[in-house]
Short mmCIF file of C-alpha atoms in Angstrom, two decimals:
data_model
loop_
_atom_site.label_atom_id
_atom_site.label_comp_id
_atom_site.label_asym_id
_atom_site.label_seq_id
_atom_site.Cartn_x
_atom_site.Cartn_y
_atom_site.Cartn_z
CA UNK A 1 -0.21 0.38 -0.13
CA UNK A 2 2.94 2.65 0.85
CA UNK A 3 4.79 1.68 -2.45
CA UNK A 4 1.33 2.39 -4.20
CA UNK A 5 0.58 5.55 -2.53
CA UNK A 6 3.76 7.38 -3.30
CA UNK A 7 3.99 5.65 -7.07
CA UNK A 8 0.54 7.86 -7.30
CA UNK A 9 1.48 11.03 -5.66
CA UNK A 10 5.38 11.21 -7.66
CA UNK A 11 3.01 10.61 -11.70
CA UNK A 12 0.68 13.53 -9.68
CA UNK A 13 2.74 15.78 -10.15
CA UNK A 14 3.04 16.53 -14.03
CA UNK A 15 -0.70 15.43 -13.83
CA UNK A 16 -0.51 18.23 -12.29
CA UNK A 17 2.18 20.88 -14.49
CA UNK A 18 0.06 19.72 -16.98
CA UNK A 19 -3.45 20.66 -15.47
CA UNK A 20 -1.50 24.16 -14.15
CA UNK A 21 -0.38 25.14 -18.21
CA UNK A 22 -4.24 23.91 -19.38
CA UNK A 23 -5.51 26.08 -16.76
CA UNK A 24 -3.14 28.68 -16.75
CA UNK A 25 -3.36 29.35 -21.53
CA UNK A 26 -7.65 28.67 -21.02
CA UNK A 27 -7.97 31.61 -18.76
CA UNK A 28 -5.67 33.28 -20.59
CA UNK A 29 -6.25 33.25 -24.19
CA UNK A 30 -10.11 33.88 -22.37
CA UNK A 31 -11.19 37.28 -23.24
CA UNK A 32 -11.27 39.24 -20.34
CA UNK A 33 -10.19 42.39 -19.43
CA UNK A 34 -9.04 42.94 -15.88
CA UNK A 35 -9.43 47.03 -17.10
CA UNK A 36 -13.31 46.46 -18.19
CA UNK A 37 -14.51 47.42 -14.89
CA UNK A 38 -12.33 50.91 -14.97
CA UNK A 39 -14.32 53.51 -15.75
CA UNK A 40 -14.56 54.98 -19.23
CA UNK A 41 -13.09 58.60 -18.47
CA UNK A 42 -9.46 56.81 -18.27
CA UNK A 43 -7.52 57.30 -21.28
CA UNK A 44 -6.29 53.88 -22.84
CA UNK A 45 -2.74 55.01 -22.61
CA UNK A 46 -2.79 54.88 -18.36
CA UNK A 47 -5.23 51.47 -19.52
CA UNK A 48 -2.31 50.15 -21.44
CA UNK A 49 -0.09 50.83 -18.27
CA UNK A 50 -2.79 49.64 -15.62
CA UNK A 51 -2.09 46.52 -18.22
CA UNK A 52 1.62 46.02 -18.43
CA UNK A 53 1.99 46.94 -14.08
CA UNK A 54 0.13 43.77 -14.48
CA UNK A 55 2.56 42.07 -16.29
CA UNK A 56 0.33 41.32 -18.88
CA UNK A 57 3.34 42.50 -21.25
CA UNK A 58 4.68 39.62 -21.12
CA UNK A 59 5.38 36.78 -23.24
CA UNK A 60 2.33 33.76 -22.15
CA UNK A 61 4.77 31.75 -21.38
CA UNK A 62 6.86 33.90 -19.11
CA UNK A 63 3.71 34.87 -17.58
CA UNK A 64 3.03 31.30 -16.47
CA UNK A 65 7.27 30.21 -15.21
CA UNK A 66 6.56 33.18 -12.89
CA UNK A 67 3.07 32.18 -12.20
CA UNK A 68 4.43 28.45 -11.48
CA UNK A 69 7.52 30.06 -8.87
CA UNK A 70 4.64 31.93 -6.78
CA UNK A 71 2.42 29.04 -6.54
CA UNK A 72 4.84 26.23 -6.09
CA UNK A 73 7.87 27.33 -4.48
CA UNK A 74 6.94 31.47 -2.70
CA UNK A 75 3.64 30.47 -1.26
CA UNK A 76 5.15 27.29 0.91
CA UNK A 77 8.17 28.71 1.80
CA UNK A 78 5.85 32.13 3.45
CA UNK A 79 3.20 29.00 4.79
CA UNK A 80 6.25 27.85 5.72
CA UNK A 81 7.58 31.34 7.76
CA UNK A 82 3.48 31.89 8.96
CA UNK A 83 3.52 28.42 10.56
CA UNK A 84 6.68 28.25 12.53
CA UNK A 85 7.84 31.04 12.07
CA UNK A 86 10.80 31.19 10.43
CA UNK A 87 13.04 33.70 8.53
CA UNK A 88 13.98 32.03 5.48
CA UNK A 89 15.35 35.83 4.14
CA UNK A 90 14.48 36.08 0.66
CA UNK A 91 11.77 39.50 -1.14
CA UNK A 92 8.80 37.09 -2.87
CA UNK A 93 6.86 37.85 -4.46
CA UNK A 94 3.81 36.15 -4.33
CA UNK A 95 0.30 35.61 -6.53
CA UNK A 96 -1.42 38.41 -6.01
CA UNK A 97 -4.91 39.50 -7.08
CA UNK A 98 -5.93 42.38 -9.82
CA UNK A 99 -8.84 43.41 -7.86
CA UNK A 100 -7.74 44.10 -4.26
CA UNK A 101 -3.66 43.55 -4.05
CA UNK A 102 -4.17 41.50 -2.16
CA UNK A 103 -1.95 37.82 -1.61
CA UNK A 104 -4.54 35.32 -3.00
CA UNK A 105 -3.81 32.72 -1.01
CA UNK A 106 -4.44 34.86 1.61
CA UNK A 107 -8.17 35.81 0.49
CA UNK A 108 -8.50 31.80 0.52
CA UNK A 109 -6.87 31.37 4.28
CA UNK A 110 -9.81 34.11 5.36
CA UNK A 111 -12.70 32.54 3.30
CA UNK A 112 -12.07 29.27 3.62
CA UNK A 113 -13.76 29.13 7.75
CA UNK A 114 -16.50 30.04 6.05
CA UNK A 115 -17.35 26.89 3.63
CA UNK A 116 -15.70 24.81 5.67
CA UNK A 117 -18.80 25.54 8.19
CA UNK A 118 -21.85 25.92 5.33
CA UNK A 119 -20.70 24.24 2.60
CA UNK A 120 -19.23 21.08 4.17
CA UNK A 121 -20.52 20.87 7.25
CA UNK A 122 -24.05 20.22 4.75
CA UNK A 123 -21.43 17.13 3.32
CA UNK A 124 -21.11 15.83 6.70
CA UNK A 125 -24.49 15.75 7.26
CA UNK A 126 -25.71 14.68 3.76
CA UNK A 127 -23.19 10.84 4.10
CA UNK A 128 -25.19 10.96 7.61
CA UNK A 129 -28.65 10.22 6.14
CA UNK A 130 -27.84 9.80 2.16
CA UNK A 131 -26.02 5.79 4.39
CA UNK A 132 -28.98 5.27 6.71
CA UNK A 133 -31.97 5.94 3.82
CA UNK A 134 -29.61 3.89 1.69
CA UNK A 135 -28.90 0.75 3.59
CA UNK A 136 -32.66 0.56 5.11
CA UNK A 137 -34.11 1.65 1.15
CA UNK A 138 -32.07 -1.89 0.20
CA UNK A 139 -33.08 -3.88 2.82
CA UNK A 140 -36.16 -3.47 2.44
CA UNK A 141 -36.86 -3.05 -1.00
CA UNK A 142 -40.86 -1.90 -2.48
CA UNK A 143 -41.85 -0.63 1.20
CA UNK A 144 -43.29 2.38 2.47
CA UNK A 145 -40.32 3.95 3.94
CA UNK A 146 -38.20 2.73 0.10
CA UNK A 147 -40.61 4.12 -1.64
CA UNK A 148 -40.93 8.39 0.47
CA UNK A 149 -37.21 7.06 0.38
CA UNK A 150 -36.52 7.38 -3.67
CA UNK A 151 -39.63 9.98 -4.14
CA UNK A 152 -37.50 12.54 -1.51
CA UNK A 153 -34.21 11.80 -3.42
CA UNK A 154 -35.65 11.98 -6.37
CA UNK A 155 -36.46 15.19 -6.06
CA UNK A 156 -33.46 16.49 -4.12
CA UNK A 157 -32.19 15.28 -7.25
CA UNK A 158 -33.75 16.70 -10.31
CA UNK A 159 -34.78 20.47 -7.73
CA UNK A 160 -31.76 22.76 -8.60
CA UNK A 161 -30.71 24.41 -5.45
CA UNK A 162 -31.51 27.99 -6.12
CA UNK A 163 -35.17 27.30 -6.38
CA UNK A 164 -34.58 25.20 -2.88
CA UNK A 165 -33.28 27.87 -1.42
CA UNK A 166 -35.32 30.64 -2.22
CA UNK A 167 -37.98 28.58 -1.15
CA UNK A 168 -36.74 27.53 1.45
CA UNK A 169 -35.92 31.50 2.93
CA UNK A 170 -39.64 32.74 1.82
CA UNK A 171 -41.14 29.86 3.92
CA UNK A 172 -38.04 29.57 7.10
CA UNK A 173 -37.08 32.77 7.29
CA UNK A 174 -40.05 35.35 5.58
CA UNK A 175 -42.61 33.81 6.22
CA UNK A 176 -42.55 32.04 9.97
CA UNK A 177 -39.94 34.06 11.18
CA UNK A 178 -37.81 31.12 12.68
CA UNK A 179 -34.13 31.34 10.70
CA UNK A 180 -32.57 34.87 8.71
CA UNK A 181 -32.17 34.81 5.36
CA UNK A 182 -28.29 36.65 5.14
CA UNK A 183 -25.08 34.35 6.21
CA UNK A 184 -23.47 36.63 8.55
CA UNK A 185 -20.31 36.19 8.08
CA UNK A 186 -18.44 38.55 10.28
CA UNK A 187 -21.31 36.56 12.93
CA UNK A 188 -18.53 35.39 15.96
CA UNK A 189 -19.32 32.45 18.43
CA UNK A 190 -18.36 33.88 21.66
CA UNK A 191 -21.14 32.90 24.37
CA UNK A 192 -23.79 30.48 23.67
CA UNK A 193 -26.33 33.33 22.58
CA UNK A 194 -24.07 33.64 19.55
CA UNK A 195 -23.47 29.85 19.05
CA UNK A 196 -26.95 30.13 18.06
CA UNK A 197 -27.44 32.82 16.38
CA UNK A 198 -24.72 30.23 14.31
CA UNK A 199 -26.73 27.65 13.72
CA UNK A 200 -29.98 29.12 12.98
CA UNK A 201 -27.97 30.77 10.05
CA UNK A 202 -26.36 26.96 9.34
CA UNK A 203 -29.85 25.67 8.86
CA UNK A 204 -31.19 26.86 6.17
CA UNK A 205 -28.68 27.20 3.33
CA UNK A 206 -26.98 23.30 5.12
CA UNK A 207 -29.44 21.66 4.91
CA UNK A 208 -30.39 22.32 1.01
CA UNK A 209 -27.00 21.78 0.29
CA UNK A 210 -27.51 18.28 2.28
CA UNK A 211 -31.02 16.43 0.88
CA UNK A 212 -28.85 17.98 -3.50
CA UNK A 213 -25.81 15.68 -1.84
CA UNK A 214 -27.91 13.03 0.15
CA UNK A 215 -30.65 11.54 -2.48
CA UNK A 216 -26.45 11.45 -5.17
CA UNK A 217 -25.12 9.19 -2.17
CA UNK A 218 -28.59 7.61 -1.26
CA UNK A 219 -29.85 6.19 -4.75
CA UNK A 220 -25.59 4.77 -5.04
CA UNK A 221 -26.14 3.66 -1.70
CA UNK A 222 -29.44 1.72 -2.01
CA UNK A 223 -28.46 -0.08 -5.46
CA UNK A 224 -25.14 -1.24 -4.13
CA UNK A 225 -26.55 -2.39 -1.56
CA UNK A 226 -29.48 -4.11 -3.94
CA UNK A 227 -26.83 -5.40 -6.07
CA UNK A 228 -25.18 -7.83 -2.85
CA UNK A 229 -28.08 -8.57 -1.69
CA UNK A 230 -28.52 -11.24 -3.66
CA UNK A 231 -25.23 -12.40 -3.47
CA UNK A 232 -24.19 -16.57 -3.23
CA UNK A 233 -22.43 -15.26 -0.26
CA UNK A 234 -25.08 -13.79 1.95
CA UNK A 235 -27.25 -16.98 0.75
CA UNK A 236 -24.10 -19.42 2.72
CA UNK A 237 -23.78 -16.87 5.65
CA UNK A 238 -27.23 -16.89 6.49
CA UNK A 239 -27.55 -20.58 5.88
CA UNK A 240 -24.30 -21.09 7.91
CA UNK A 241 -26.82 -19.45 11.12
CA UNK A 242 -25.67 -15.49 10.61
CA UNK A 243 -27.76 -13.83 12.12
CA UNK A 244 -29.27 -10.85 10.75
CA UNK A 245 -28.06 -8.12 10.94
CA UNK A 246 -23.87 -9.27 11.87
CA UNK A 247 -25.37 -10.19 8.08
CA UNK A 248 -25.88 -7.08 6.15
CA UNK A 249 -24.14 -4.21 8.77
CA UNK A 250 -20.68 -6.41 8.85
CA UNK A 251 -20.56 -8.41 5.61
CA UNK A 252 -22.60 -6.83 3.46
CA UNK A 253 -21.75 -3.64 3.93
CA UNK A 254 -18.15 -3.57 3.55
CA UNK A 255 -18.79 -5.12 0.30
CA UNK A 256 -21.29 -2.25 -0.96
CA UNK A 257 -19.20 0.75 0.39
CA UNK A 258 -16.58 -0.48 -2.30
CA UNK A 259 -18.26 1.47 -5.29
CA UNK A 260 -20.45 4.08 -3.01
CA UNK A 261 -16.22 4.94 -1.13
CA UNK A 262 -15.82 6.93 -4.50
CA UNK A 263 -19.05 9.31 -4.93
CA UNK A 264 -18.01 10.33 -1.26
CA UNK A 265 -14.68 10.67 -2.24
CA UNK A 266 -14.47 12.34 -5.79
CA UNK A 267 -17.52 14.51 -4.29
CA UNK A 268 -15.53 16.60 -1.34
CA UNK A 269 -13.67 18.19 -3.51
CA UNK A 270 -16.68 19.88 -4.70
CA UNK A 271 -18.09 21.30 -1.49
CA UNK A 272 -15.33 24.30 -2.05
CA UNK A 273 -16.47 25.17 -5.39
CA UNK A 274 -19.76 23.01 -6.53
CA UNK A 275 -21.53 24.99 -3.64
CA UNK A 276 -21.08 28.27 -5.44
CA UNK A 277 -24.90 28.99 -6.52
CA UNK A 278 -25.81 28.26 -2.79
CA UNK A 279 -23.71 31.02 -1.44
CA UNK A 280 -24.50 33.55 -4.24
CA UNK A 281 -28.35 33.05 -2.70
CA UNK A 282 -27.60 32.73 1.58
CA UNK A 283 -24.75 35.36 0.78
CA UNK A 284 -22.37 32.70 1.90
CA UNK A 285 -19.03 34.65 1.73
CA UNK A 286 -17.72 31.44 0.93
CA UNK A 287 -14.53 30.22 -2.61
CA UNK A 288 -17.14 30.03 -4.20
CA UNK A 289 -18.90 33.59 -4.37
CA UNK A 290 -14.07 34.31 -4.38
CA UNK A 291 -15.00 32.44 -7.47
CA UNK A 292 -17.72 34.55 -9.32
CA UNK A 293 -16.25 37.96 -7.83
CA UNK A 294 -12.74 36.93 -9.61
CA UNK A 295 -14.26 35.82 -12.63
CA UNK A 296 -17.28 39.04 -13.02
CA UNK A 297 -14.25 41.44 -12.71
CA UNK A 298 -11.12 39.47 -14.87
CA UNK A 299 -8.84 38.93 -11.74
CA UNK A 300 -6.93 35.91 -13.70
CA UNK A 301 -4.87 34.71 -10.60
CA UNK A 302 -7.56 34.12 -7.87
CA UNK A 303 -8.67 32.60 -10.45
CA UNK A 304 -6.67 30.16 -12.01
CA UNK A 305 -5.50 29.98 -8.10
CA UNK A 306 -8.55 28.70 -6.81
CA UNK A 307 -9.22 26.69 -10.19
CA UNK A 308 -5.94 24.78 -9.58
CA UNK A 309 -6.39 24.17 -6.04
CA UNK A 310 -10.08 22.37 -7.22
CA UNK A 311 -8.21 19.87 -9.72
CA UNK A 312 -5.69 18.75 -6.39
CA UNK A 313 -8.17 18.36 -4.30
CA UNK A 314 -9.53 15.74 -7.41
CA UNK A 315 -6.47 13.96 -7.66
CA UNK A 316 -6.07 14.78 -4.32
CA UNK A 317 -8.82 12.97 -2.97
CA UNK A 318 -9.71 10.22 -5.50
CA UNK A 319 -6.69 8.59 -3.93
CA UNK A 320 -8.12 8.51 -1.25
CA UNK A 321 -10.61 6.59 -2.56
CA UNK A 322 -7.47 3.80 -4.18
CA UNK A 323 -6.40 3.56 -0.47
CA UNK A 324 -10.25 2.69 1.19
CA UNK A 325 -10.86 0.23 -1.67
CA UNK A 326 -7.79 -1.90 0.00
CA UNK A 327 -9.17 -1.29 3.59
CA UNK A 328 -13.01 -2.37 2.83
CA UNK A 329 -11.98 -5.42 0.63
CA UNK A 330 -8.46 -7.47 2.04
CA UNK A 331 -9.00 -8.82 -1.76
CA UNK A 332 -7.93 -6.08 -3.25
CA UNK A 333 -4.12 -5.44 -3.60
CA UNK A 334 -1.62 -3.02 -4.96
CA UNK A 335 1.51 -3.85 -3.82
#
C-alpha cells in the first residue's frame, strides 16, 4: 500500500503540472480584460499602463513560469514562515489578486472557514443521512420507506439548489421568521447566545445542500446494497446461522461501501466549488463567491489559483478513495 501511494503521488506531479498549464492557457486566452470594469473616462494609454503593471505585457510563457514560481515555491515558503516562525529570508513575490492587490492565498484562507462551516457541514450531514436511508431502502425494497426515500431522493436530486434555497428562504425566513435569510459572515461565536445564532443561520443553507448531496449518495448506496444482498456469500452466511444484523451490517455493508466510497471521496472537492449558487443565494462569503467575483472582475490570478486548488483536491481524494478500497476489501492489493 505504501509503495502504491508513493507511486501515485509521484505520478500526480506531472499531472498537476499539465493541469496548471491547461488552466493557465484557457484563462489567459479567454476574452477577459482586467481594466473592463474601470471608468470609461480613463484614457487608453492609462489603461495600457495598468495592464503593463499587472504583467500582461510579458509573453505568455514568461507569465506562466512566473506564476508557477510564485505558487509552487514562494507561497509554500511563506506558509512555512507563518506556521513555524522561521526566517527563510529573501524578497519573494506572491500571487497577487488584480482586484484587491492582496495575496490570493490569504484571501482563500480568510474565506475557507465560511465554506467549511456551511458547505462542509452540509456534506457531512448529507452523508450521515444518505447511508442509513440507502441501507434501509435496499433491505426493505418496495416498502413504504423505500418508496418515500426514492421520492425524496428524486426531488432532491432533480430540483436545483437555487430553487430550494429561495423556497426555504420564503417559507422559513419570510413567512415564519424562524431563521435569518442572509448569512452573517462577520458573526463571531463568543458565548452561548452567539453559538445559537450561528446554528440558526447555518440551518437553511446546510439543509439545502445536505438534501442535494444525500439524494445522490443514497441512490448509490441503495443500488450497491441491492447488488450485494443477492450474492451467494450472503445466502451462505445466512445458511450458516449468522444473525441478520451481522450479515447486513458487516458483510453486505462492507462490500457495498466500495463503489460508494468513490462517490463520497470525489464529492468532497465539490464542497469548495460546487456550492457556488447556494453561497450566492444565502450570501455566504465563501470560496464560491470569491470565484464568482474574480470571474466577473477578470481577476485571472485568483481564478487560476482557485481552479488549480480544486484540481489538486480532486487528485488527492481520488487517491484517498483508492486507499480506502484496500481497507474495505482485503482482496485488493496494490503492491
